Coordinates of C-alpha atoms in Angstrom, one line a residue:
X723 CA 137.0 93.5 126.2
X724 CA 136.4 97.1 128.2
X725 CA 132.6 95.3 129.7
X726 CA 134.4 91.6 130.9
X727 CA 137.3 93.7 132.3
X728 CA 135.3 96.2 134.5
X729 CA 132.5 93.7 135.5
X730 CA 135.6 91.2 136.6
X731 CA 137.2 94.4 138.6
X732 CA 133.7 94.8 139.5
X733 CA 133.2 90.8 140.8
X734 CA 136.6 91.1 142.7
X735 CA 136.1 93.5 144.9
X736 CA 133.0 92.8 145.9
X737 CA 134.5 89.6 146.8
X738 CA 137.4 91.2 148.7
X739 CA 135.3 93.6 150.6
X740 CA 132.5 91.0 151.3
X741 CA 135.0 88.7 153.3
X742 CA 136.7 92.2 154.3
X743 CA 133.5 93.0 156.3
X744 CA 132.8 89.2 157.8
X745 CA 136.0 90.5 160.3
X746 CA 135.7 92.6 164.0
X747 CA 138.6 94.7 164.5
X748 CA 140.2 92.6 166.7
X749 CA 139.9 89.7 164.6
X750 CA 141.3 91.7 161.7
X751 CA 144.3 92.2 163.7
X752 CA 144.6 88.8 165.2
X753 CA 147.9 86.6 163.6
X754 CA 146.5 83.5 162.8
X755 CA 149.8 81.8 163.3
X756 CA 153.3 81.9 163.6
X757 CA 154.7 83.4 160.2
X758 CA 151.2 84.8 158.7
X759 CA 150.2 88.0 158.1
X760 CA 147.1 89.3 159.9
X761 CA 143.5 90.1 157.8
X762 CA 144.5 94.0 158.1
X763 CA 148.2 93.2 156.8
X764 CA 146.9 91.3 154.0
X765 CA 144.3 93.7 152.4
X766 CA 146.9 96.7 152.9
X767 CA 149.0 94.6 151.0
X768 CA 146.4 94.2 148.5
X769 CA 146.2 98.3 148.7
X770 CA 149.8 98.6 148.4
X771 CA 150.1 96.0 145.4
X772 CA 147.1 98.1 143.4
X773 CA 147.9 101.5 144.3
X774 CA 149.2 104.0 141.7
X775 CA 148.0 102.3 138.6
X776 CA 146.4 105.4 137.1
X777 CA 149.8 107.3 137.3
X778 CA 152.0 104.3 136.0
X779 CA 149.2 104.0 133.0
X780 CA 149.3 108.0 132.6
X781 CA 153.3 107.3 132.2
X782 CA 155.4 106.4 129.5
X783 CA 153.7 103.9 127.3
X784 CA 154.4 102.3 123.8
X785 CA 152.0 101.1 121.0
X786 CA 152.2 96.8 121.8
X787 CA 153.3 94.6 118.8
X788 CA 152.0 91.6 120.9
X789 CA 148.3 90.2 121.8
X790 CA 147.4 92.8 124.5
X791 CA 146.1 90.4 127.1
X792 CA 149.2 87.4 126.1
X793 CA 150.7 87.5 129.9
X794 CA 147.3 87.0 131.3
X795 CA 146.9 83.2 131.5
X796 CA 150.5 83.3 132.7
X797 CA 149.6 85.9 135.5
X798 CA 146.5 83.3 136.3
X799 CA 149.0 80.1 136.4
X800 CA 151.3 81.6 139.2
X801 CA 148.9 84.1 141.5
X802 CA 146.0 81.4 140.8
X803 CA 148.3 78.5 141.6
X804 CA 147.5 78.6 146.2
X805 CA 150.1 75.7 146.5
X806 CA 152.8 78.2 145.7
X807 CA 154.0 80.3 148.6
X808 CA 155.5 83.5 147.7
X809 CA 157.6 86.3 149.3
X810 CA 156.3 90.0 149.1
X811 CA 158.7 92.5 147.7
X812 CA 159.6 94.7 150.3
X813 CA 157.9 97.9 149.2
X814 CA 154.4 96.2 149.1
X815 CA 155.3 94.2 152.3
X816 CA 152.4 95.7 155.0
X817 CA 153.7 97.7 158.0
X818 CA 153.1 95.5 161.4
X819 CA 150.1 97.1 162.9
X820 CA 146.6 97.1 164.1
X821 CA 144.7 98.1 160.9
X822 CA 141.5 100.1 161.0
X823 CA 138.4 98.0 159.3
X824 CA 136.6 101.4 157.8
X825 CA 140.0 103.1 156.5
X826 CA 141.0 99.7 154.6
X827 CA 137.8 99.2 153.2
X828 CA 137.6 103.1 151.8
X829 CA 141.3 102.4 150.2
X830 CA 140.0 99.5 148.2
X831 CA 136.9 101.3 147.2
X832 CA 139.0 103.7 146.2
X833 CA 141.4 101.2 144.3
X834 CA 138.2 100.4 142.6
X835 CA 137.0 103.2 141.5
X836 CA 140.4 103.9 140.0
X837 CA 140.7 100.5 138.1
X838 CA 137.2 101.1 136.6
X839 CA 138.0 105.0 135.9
X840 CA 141.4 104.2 134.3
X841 CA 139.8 100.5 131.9
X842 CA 137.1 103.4 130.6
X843 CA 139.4 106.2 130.0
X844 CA 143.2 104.3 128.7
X845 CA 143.9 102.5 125.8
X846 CA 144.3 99.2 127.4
X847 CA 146.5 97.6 124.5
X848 CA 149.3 100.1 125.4
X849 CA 152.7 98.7 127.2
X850 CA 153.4 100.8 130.1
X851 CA 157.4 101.5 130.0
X852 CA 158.0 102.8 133.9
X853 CA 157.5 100.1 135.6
X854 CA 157.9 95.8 135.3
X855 CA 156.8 93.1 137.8
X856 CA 160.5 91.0 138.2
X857 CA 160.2 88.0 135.4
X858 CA 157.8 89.1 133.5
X859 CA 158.6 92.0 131.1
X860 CA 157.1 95.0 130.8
X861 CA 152.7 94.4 130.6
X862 CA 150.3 96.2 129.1
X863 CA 147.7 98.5 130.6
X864 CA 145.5 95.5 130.5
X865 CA 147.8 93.2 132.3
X866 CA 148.4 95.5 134.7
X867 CA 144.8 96.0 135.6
X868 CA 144.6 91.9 135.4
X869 CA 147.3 91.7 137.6
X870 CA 145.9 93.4 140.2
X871 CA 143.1 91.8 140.0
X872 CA 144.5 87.9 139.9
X873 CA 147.1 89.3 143.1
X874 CA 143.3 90.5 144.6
X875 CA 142.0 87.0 144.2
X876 CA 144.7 85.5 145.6
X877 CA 144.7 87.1 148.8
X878 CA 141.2 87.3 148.6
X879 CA 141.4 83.0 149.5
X880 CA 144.3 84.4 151.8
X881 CA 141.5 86.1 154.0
X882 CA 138.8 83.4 154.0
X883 CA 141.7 81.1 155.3
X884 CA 142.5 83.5 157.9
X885 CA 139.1 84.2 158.7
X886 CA 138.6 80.8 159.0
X887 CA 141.5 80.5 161.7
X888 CA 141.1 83.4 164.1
X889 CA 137.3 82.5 164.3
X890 CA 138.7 79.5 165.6
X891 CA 140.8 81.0 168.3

């Protein structure tokens, strides 16, 4: 489970930063069109959305009397699902700004790093207590790392598309 886990955070963001990189600057804080984020709001969304896992796993946890990994699939279904449009809560909504290429890209290494540290060093089956995602319940340490992940992915497609567009421009 702890060797598929970190080679999929592993797979992601090399993904993420791969498209990351295929932006200039300005493109990165080009809107694409009316309503959409720019490149640089999405991946500090991304940063904002994956932030602070080690201390919410480090938190109050519980032993889990379910499968560990049960809200996965259903995490897949909705985040996976690019026909469904979604609104950001408000504390991971990005800040409206020009974004700096370098500084995003050292947050998400960082993110990384974190993600890999904390599947090696926390007992993944554990259900983390201080914090739930709005309709699902409480997850467990894995779900939370597969959450971020899957929300990576997501947005992930989100900056192809808008690659796609302000190349276009």
């Amino acid at each position: 489970m702890k060797e598929e886990l970190q080679k999929n955070i592993v797979e992601t963001f090399k993904k993420l930063n791969a498209i990351l990189s295929e932006f200039s600057e300005s493109e990165l804080n080009t809107v694409p069109y009316k309503g959409s984020w720019t490149g640089g709001q999405t991946a500090q969304h991304i940063i904002l959305a994956c932030s602070g896992y080690p201390d919410l796993f480090a938190g109050k946890t519980e032993k889990t009397t379910r499968k560990p990994d049960e809200k996965v699939k259903e995490i897949e279904a909705l985040f996976l699902n690019f026909n469904t449009k979604m609104d950001s809560p408000d504390f991971i909504k990005p800040e409206i700004k020009d974004y700096n290429k370098n500084s995003l890209t050292l947050s998400l290494l960082t993110i990384e790093s974190e993600l890999l540290t904390a599947s090696e060093n926390f007992d993944l089956t554990l259900t983390c207590l201080d914090f739930e995602v709005p309709g699902f319940g409480k997850f467990t340490i894995l779900e939370w790392v597969n959450f971020g992940l899957v929300h990576a992915q997501r947005h992930t497609k989100q900056l192809h598309d808008i690659f796609n567009y302000v190349t276009k421009l």
